[in-house]
Tab-separated table of C-alpha atoms in Angstrom:
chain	number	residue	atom	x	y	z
A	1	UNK	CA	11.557	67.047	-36.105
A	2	UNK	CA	12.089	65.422	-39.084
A	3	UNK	CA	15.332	65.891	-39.635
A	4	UNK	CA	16.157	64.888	-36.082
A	5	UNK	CA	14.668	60.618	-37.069
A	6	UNK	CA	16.803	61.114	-40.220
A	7	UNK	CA	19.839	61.555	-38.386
A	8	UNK	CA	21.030	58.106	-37.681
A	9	UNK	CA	22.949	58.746	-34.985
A	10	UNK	CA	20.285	60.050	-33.038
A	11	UNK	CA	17.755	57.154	-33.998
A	12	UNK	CA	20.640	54.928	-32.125
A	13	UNK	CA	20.455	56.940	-29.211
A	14	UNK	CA	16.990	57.248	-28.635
A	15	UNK	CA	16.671	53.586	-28.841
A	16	UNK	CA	19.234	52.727	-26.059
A	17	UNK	CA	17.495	54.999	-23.871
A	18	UNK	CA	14.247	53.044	-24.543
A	19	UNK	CA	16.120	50.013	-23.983
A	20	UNK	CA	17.509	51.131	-21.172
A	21	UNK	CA	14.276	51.797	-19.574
A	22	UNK	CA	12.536	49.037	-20.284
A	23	UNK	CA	15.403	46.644	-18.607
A	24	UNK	CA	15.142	48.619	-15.921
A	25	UNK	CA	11.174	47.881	-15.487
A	26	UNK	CA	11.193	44.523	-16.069
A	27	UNK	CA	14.052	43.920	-13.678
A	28	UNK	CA	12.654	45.658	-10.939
A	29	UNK	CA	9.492	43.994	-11.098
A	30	UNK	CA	10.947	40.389	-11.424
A	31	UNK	CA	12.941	41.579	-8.208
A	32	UNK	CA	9.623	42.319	-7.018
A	33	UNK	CA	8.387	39.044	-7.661
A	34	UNK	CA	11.430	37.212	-6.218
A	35	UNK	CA	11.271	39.238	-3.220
A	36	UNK	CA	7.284	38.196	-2.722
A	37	UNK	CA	8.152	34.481	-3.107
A	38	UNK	CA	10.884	34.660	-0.979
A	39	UNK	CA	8.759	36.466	1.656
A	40	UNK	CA	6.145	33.168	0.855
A	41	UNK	CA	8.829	31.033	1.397
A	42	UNK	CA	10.435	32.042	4.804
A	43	UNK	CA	7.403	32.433	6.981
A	44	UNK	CA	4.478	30.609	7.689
A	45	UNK	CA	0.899	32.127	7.060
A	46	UNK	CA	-2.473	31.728	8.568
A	47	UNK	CA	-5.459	31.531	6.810
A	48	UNK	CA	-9.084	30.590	6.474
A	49	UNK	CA	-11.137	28.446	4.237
A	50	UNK	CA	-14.777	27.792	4.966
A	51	UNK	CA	-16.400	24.429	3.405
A	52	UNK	CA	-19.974	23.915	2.739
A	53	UNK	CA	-22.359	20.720	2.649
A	54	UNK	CA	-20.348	18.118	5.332
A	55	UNK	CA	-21.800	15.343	6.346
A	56	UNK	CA	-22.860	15.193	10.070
A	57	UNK	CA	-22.749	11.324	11.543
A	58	UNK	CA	-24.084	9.929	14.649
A	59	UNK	CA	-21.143	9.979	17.649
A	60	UNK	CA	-21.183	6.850	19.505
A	61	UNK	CA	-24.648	5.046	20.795
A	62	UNK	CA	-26.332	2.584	22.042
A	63	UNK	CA	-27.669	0.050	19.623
A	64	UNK	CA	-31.084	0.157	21.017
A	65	UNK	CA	-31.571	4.167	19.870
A	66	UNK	CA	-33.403	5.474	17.136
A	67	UNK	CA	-32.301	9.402	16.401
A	68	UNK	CA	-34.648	11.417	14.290
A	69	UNK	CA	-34.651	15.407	13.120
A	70	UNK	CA	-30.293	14.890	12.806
A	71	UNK	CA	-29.262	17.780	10.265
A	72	UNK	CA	-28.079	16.194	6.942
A	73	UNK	CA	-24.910	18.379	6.534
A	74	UNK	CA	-23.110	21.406	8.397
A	75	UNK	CA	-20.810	24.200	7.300
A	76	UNK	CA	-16.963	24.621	8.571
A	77	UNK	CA	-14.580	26.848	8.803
A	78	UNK	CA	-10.839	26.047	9.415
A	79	UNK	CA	-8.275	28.252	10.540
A	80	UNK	CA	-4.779	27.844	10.970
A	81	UNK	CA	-1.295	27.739	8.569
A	82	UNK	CA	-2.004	28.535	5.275
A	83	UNK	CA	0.465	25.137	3.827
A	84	UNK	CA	-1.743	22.946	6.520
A	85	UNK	CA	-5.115	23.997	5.197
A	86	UNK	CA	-4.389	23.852	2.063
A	87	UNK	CA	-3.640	19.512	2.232
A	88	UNK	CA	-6.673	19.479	4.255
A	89	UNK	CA	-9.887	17.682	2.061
A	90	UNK	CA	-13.243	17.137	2.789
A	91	UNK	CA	-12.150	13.567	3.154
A	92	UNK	CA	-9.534	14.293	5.853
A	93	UNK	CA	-11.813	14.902	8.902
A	94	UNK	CA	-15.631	14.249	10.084
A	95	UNK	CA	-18.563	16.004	11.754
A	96	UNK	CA	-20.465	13.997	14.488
A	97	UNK	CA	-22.449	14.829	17.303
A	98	UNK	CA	-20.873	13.660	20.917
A	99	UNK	CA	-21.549	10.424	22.269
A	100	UNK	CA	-25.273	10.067	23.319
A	101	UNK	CA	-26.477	7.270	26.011
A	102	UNK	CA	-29.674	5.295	27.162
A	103	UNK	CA	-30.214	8.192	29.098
A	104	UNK	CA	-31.212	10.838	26.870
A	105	UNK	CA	-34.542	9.869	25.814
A	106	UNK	CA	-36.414	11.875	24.738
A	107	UNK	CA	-35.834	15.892	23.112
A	108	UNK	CA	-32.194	16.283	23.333
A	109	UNK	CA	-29.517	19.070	22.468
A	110	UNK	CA	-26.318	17.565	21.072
A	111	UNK	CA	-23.056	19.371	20.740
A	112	UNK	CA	-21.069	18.487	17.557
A	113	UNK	CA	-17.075	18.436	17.471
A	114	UNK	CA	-14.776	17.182	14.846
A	115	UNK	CA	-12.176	14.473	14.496
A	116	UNK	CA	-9.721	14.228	12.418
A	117	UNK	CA	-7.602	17.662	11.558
A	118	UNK	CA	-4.431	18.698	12.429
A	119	UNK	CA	-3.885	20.059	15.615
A	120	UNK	CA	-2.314	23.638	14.321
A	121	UNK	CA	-6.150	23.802	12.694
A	122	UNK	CA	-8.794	25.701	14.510
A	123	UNK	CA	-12.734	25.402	13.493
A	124	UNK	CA	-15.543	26.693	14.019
A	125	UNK	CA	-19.036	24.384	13.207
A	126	UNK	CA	-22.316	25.917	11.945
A	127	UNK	CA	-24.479	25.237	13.995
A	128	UNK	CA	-22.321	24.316	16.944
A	129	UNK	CA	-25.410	22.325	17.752
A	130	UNK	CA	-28.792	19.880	17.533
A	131	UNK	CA	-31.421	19.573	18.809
A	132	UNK	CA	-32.717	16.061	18.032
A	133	UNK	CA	-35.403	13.584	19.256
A	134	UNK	CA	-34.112	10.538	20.651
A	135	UNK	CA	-36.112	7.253	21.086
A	136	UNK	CA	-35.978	3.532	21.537
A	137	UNK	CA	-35.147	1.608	18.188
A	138	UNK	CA	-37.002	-1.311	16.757
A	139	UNK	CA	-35.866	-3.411	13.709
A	140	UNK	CA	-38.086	-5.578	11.250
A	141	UNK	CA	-38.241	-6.903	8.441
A	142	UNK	CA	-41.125	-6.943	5.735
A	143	UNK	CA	-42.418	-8.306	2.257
A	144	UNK	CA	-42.631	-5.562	-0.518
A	145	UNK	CA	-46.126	-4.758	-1.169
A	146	UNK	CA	-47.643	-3.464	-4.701
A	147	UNK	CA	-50.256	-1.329	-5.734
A	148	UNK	CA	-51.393	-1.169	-9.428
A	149	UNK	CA	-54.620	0.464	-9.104
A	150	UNK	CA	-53.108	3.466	-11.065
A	151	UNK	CA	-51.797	1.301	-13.882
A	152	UNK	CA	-53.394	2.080	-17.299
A	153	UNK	CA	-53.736	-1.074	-18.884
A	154	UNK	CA	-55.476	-2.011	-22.346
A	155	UNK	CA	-59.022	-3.608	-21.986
A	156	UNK	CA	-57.922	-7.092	-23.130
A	157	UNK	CA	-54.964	-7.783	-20.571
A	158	UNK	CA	-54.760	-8.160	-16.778
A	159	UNK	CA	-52.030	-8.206	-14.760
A	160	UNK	CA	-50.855	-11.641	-14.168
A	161	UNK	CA	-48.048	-11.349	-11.592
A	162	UNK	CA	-45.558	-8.621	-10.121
A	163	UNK	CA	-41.813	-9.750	-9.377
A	164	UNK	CA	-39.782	-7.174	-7.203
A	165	UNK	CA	-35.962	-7.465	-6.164
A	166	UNK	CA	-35.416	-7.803	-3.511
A	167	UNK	CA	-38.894	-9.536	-2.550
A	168	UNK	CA	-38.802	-8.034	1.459
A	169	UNK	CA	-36.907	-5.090	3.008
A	170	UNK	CA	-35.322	-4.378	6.233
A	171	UNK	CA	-36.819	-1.221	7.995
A	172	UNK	CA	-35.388	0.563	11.492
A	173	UNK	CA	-36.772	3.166	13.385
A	174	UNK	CA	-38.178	4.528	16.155
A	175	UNK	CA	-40.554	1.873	18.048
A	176	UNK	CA	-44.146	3.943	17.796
A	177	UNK	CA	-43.416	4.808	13.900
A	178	UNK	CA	-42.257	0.804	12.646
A	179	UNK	CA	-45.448	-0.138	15.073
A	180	UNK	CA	-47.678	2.742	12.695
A	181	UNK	CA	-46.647	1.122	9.340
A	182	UNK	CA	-49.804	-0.106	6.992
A	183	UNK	CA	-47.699	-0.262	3.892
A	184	UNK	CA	-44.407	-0.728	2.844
A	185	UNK	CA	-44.177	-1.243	-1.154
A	186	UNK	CA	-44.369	0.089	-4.562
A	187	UNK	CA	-46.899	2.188	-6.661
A	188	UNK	CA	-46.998	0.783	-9.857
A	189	UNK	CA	-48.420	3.733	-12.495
A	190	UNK	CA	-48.305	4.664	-16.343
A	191	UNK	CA	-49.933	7.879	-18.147
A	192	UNK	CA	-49.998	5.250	-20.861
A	193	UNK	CA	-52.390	2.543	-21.611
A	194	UNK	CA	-49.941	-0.338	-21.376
A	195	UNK	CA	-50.849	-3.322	-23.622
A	196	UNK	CA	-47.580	-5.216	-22.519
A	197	UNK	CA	-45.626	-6.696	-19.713
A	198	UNK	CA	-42.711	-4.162	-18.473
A	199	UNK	CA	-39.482	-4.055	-16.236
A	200	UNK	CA	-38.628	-0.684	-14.004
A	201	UNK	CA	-37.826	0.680	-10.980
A	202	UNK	CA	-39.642	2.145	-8.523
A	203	UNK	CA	-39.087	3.901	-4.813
A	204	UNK	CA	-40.038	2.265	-1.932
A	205	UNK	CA	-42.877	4.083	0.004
A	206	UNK	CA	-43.653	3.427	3.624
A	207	UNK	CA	-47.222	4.335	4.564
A	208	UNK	CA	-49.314	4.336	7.602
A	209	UNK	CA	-53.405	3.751	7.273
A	210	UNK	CA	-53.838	7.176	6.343
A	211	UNK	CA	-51.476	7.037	3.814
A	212	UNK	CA	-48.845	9.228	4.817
A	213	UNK	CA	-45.396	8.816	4.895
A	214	UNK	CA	-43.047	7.550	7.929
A	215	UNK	CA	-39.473	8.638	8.396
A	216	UNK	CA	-38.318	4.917	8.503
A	217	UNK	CA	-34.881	3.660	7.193
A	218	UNK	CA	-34.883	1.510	4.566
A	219	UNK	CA	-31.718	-0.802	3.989
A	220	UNK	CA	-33.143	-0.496	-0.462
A	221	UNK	CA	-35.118	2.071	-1.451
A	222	UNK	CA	-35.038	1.384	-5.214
A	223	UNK	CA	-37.190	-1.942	-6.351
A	224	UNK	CA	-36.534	-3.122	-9.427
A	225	UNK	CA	-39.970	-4.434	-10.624
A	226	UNK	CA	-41.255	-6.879	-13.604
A	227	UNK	CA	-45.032	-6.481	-14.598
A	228	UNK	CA	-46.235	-9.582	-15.956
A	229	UNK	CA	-49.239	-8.688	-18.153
A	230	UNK	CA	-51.804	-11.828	-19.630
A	231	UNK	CA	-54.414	-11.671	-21.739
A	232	UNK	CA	-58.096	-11.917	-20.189
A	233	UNK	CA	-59.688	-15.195	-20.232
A	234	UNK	CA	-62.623	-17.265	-19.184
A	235	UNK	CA	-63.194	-20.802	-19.852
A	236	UNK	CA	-66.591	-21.763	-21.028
A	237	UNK	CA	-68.625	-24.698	-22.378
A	238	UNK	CA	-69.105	-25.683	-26.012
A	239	UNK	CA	-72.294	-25.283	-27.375
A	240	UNK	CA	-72.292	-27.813	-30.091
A	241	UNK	CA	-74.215	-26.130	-33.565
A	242	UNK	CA	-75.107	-28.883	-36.154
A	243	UNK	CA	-75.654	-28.319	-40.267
A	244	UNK	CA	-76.392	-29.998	-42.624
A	245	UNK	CA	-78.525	-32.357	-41.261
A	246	UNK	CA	-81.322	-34.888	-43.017
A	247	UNK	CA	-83.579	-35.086	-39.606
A	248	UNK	CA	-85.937	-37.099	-42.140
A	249	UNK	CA	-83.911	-39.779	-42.877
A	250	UNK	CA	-81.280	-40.028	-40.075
A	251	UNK	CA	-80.747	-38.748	-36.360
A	252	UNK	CA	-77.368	-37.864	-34.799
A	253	UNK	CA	-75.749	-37.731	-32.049
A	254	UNK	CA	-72.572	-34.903	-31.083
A	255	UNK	CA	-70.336	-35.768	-28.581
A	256	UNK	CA	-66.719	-33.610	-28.562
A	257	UNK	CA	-64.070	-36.108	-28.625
A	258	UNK	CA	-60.988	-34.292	-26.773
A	259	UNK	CA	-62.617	-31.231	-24.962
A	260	UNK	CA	-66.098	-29.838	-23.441
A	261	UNK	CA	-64.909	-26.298	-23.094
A	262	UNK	CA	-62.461	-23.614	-24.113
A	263	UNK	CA	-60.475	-20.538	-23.088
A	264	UNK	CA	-61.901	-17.154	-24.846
A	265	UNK	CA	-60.076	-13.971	-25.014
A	266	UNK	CA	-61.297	-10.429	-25.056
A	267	UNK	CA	-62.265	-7.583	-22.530
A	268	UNK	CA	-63.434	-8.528	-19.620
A	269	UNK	CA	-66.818	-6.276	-19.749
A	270	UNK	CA	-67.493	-9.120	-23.081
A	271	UNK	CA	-66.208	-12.048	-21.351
A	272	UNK	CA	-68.370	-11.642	-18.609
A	273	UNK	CA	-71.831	-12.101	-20.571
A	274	UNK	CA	-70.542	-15.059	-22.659
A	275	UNK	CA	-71.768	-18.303	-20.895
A	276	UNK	CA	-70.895	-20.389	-23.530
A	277	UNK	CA	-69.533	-20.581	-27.210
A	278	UNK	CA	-70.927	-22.121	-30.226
A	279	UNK	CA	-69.216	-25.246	-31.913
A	280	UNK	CA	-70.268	-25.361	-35.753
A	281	UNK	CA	-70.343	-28.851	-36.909
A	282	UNK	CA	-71.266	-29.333	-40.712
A	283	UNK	CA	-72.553	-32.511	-41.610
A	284	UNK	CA	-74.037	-32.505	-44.892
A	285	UNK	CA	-71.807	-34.775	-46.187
A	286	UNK	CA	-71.755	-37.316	-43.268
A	287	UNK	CA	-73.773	-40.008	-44.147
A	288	UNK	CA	-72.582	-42.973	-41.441
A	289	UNK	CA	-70.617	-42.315	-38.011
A	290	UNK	CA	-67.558	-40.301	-38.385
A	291	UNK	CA	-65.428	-37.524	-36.232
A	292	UNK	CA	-65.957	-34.012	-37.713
A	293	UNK	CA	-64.087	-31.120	-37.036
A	294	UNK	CA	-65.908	-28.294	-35.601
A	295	UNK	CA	-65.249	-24.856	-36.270
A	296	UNK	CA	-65.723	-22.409	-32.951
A	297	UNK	CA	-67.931	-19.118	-33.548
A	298	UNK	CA	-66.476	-17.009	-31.768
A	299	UNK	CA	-68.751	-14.059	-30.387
A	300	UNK	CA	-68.661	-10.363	-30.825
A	301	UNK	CA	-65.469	-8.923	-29.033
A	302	UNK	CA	-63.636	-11.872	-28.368
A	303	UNK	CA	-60.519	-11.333	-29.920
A	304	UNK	CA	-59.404	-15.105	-29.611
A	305	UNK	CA	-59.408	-18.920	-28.051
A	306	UNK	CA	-57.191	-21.516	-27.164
A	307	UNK	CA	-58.252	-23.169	-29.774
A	308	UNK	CA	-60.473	-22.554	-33.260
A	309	UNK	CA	-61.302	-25.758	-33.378
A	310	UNK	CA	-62.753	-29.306	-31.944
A	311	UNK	CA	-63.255	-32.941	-33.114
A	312	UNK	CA	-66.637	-34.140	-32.489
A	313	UNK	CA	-67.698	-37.608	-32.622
A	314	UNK	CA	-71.020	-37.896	-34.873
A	315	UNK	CA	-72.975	-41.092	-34.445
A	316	UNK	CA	-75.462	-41.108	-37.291
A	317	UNK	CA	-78.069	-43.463	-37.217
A	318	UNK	CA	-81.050	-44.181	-40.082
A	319	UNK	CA	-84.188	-43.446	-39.114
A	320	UNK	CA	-85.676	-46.396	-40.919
A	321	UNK	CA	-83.170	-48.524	-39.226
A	322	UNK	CA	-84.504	-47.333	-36.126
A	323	UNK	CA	-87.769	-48.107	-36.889
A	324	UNK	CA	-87.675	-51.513	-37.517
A	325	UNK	CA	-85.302	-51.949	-34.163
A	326	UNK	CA	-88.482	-50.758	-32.256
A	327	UNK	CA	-90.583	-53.212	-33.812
């Protein structure tokens, strides 16, 4: 065997023959090939292709109708020549139900057809079919509503104001359900205590007394929202505190020159057993009538005022002085 691959001559001839053989396999199947394509080529096809998830309209209606229980989508299969089908998109044809009228109030069953395809194109529609409630429309138009009862907020703000966009909503639907409608708004909420005013977006909701939901159309249902958060406040009185004072030489007299009361800040459990806030005004070095700046004492749990302090107007007068007025 050996000396059979060391004889050149037949190394040559064993390699033509391989040659050979392989020229011969790949021409017969590129002939096979050819021959396919040129089968393609000269004749025409059918085929099938089913598509899921199209969208089913509305046919033609009156514009007083209100159609509820309408499937979303459909599936469809086309049949027909294969270089047809394959240029047809979802885009090239629609699903709708035939045309309803005034008279089919009420449960209805609604055949559904499709427009659109080429006329060498068969289909078939899954369902073929709905069965849908039809009922007399109504139209209005409402302010959007907002509920913040669910908002975790820190103890020392409130919320101040809520700004949605857009500020009302159109809604359309059947005439009993847009009659049933208690609330149509936003629920404002946070798993976090919130300490500061906040933008986002929320989904409309549109609620009947008992709080459930109504199959309503909505021309938004996203409202962008602004929370306007302010501190809590109460205004109260100043109490006015004197030190200092020589009660046996002179008397005085305290009257706050630009204000009789300020705004305190804090939670509102603390605000709400202040009554009034104590003005310190230290006169131990007044010895005629002068305005003295008071300094506010601000109680436990207030966290701040509008201001820390007050001018106040001390008349002093000498009690000797006084004395010899009187006689």
């Amino acid at each position: 065997m050996n000396k059979l691959f060391e004889n050149k001559w037949a190394v040559r001839i064993i390699s033509l023959v391989f040659a050979l053989f392989i020229y011969t396999f790949v021409s017969n199947e590129n002939y096979s090939r050819r021959a396919a394509f040129n089968t393609q080529m000269a004749s025409s096809v059918n085929t099938s292709e089913t598509m899921y998830n199209i969208p089913l309209l509305l046919g033609k209606h009156p514009d007083d109708i209100y159609v509820s229980d309408l499937n979303e989508t459909v599936t469809v299969k086309l049949e027909g020549p294969r270089n047809i089908i394959n240029q047809v998109t979802r885009e090239s044809f629609i699903v709708q139900t035939e045309e309803i009228s005034s008279g089919d109030i009420g449960q209805t069953k609604l055949r559904l057809k499709i427009e659109g395809l080429p006329q060498e194109i068969s289909y078939r529609i899954s369902p073929s079919s709905v069965l849908v409630d039809v009922e007399k429309r109504k139209a209005i138009t409402l302010p959007v509503e907002y509920d913040v009862s669910n908002l975790q907020l820190s103890s020392s703000v409130k919320v101040g104001s809520v700004e949605t966009d857009p500020k009302q909503v159109k809604l359309i639907g059947k005439q009993e359900v847009i009659d049933a409608i208690d609330f149509v708004g936003i629920k404002i909420s946070s798993e976090d205590e919130i300490s500061e005013s906040f933008s986002n977006t929320y989904r409309l909701q549109i609620l009947d007394k008992n709080g459930d939901l109504l199959d309503v159309n909505a021309d938004v249902v996203d409202i962008k929202t602004k929370v306007n958060l302010e501190a809590n406040s109460k205004s109260v009185p100043l109490k006015v505190t004197p030190i200092g004072e020589d009660n046996t030489k002179k008397s005085y007299q305290y009257d706050p020159v630009d204000r009789h009361s300020v705004v305190l800040y804090g939670r509102q459990e603390d605000l709400n057993q202040i009554e009034s806030v104590e003005l310190v005004v230290d006169v131990s070095q007044v010895e005629k009538s002068q305005t003295v700046t008071g300094i506010l004492n601000l109680p436990t749990g207030i966290t701040g005022a509008d201001t820390n302090q007050v001018n106040v107007k001390v008349t002093v007068e000498d009690l000797g002085a006084k004395e010899s007025k009187k006689e």
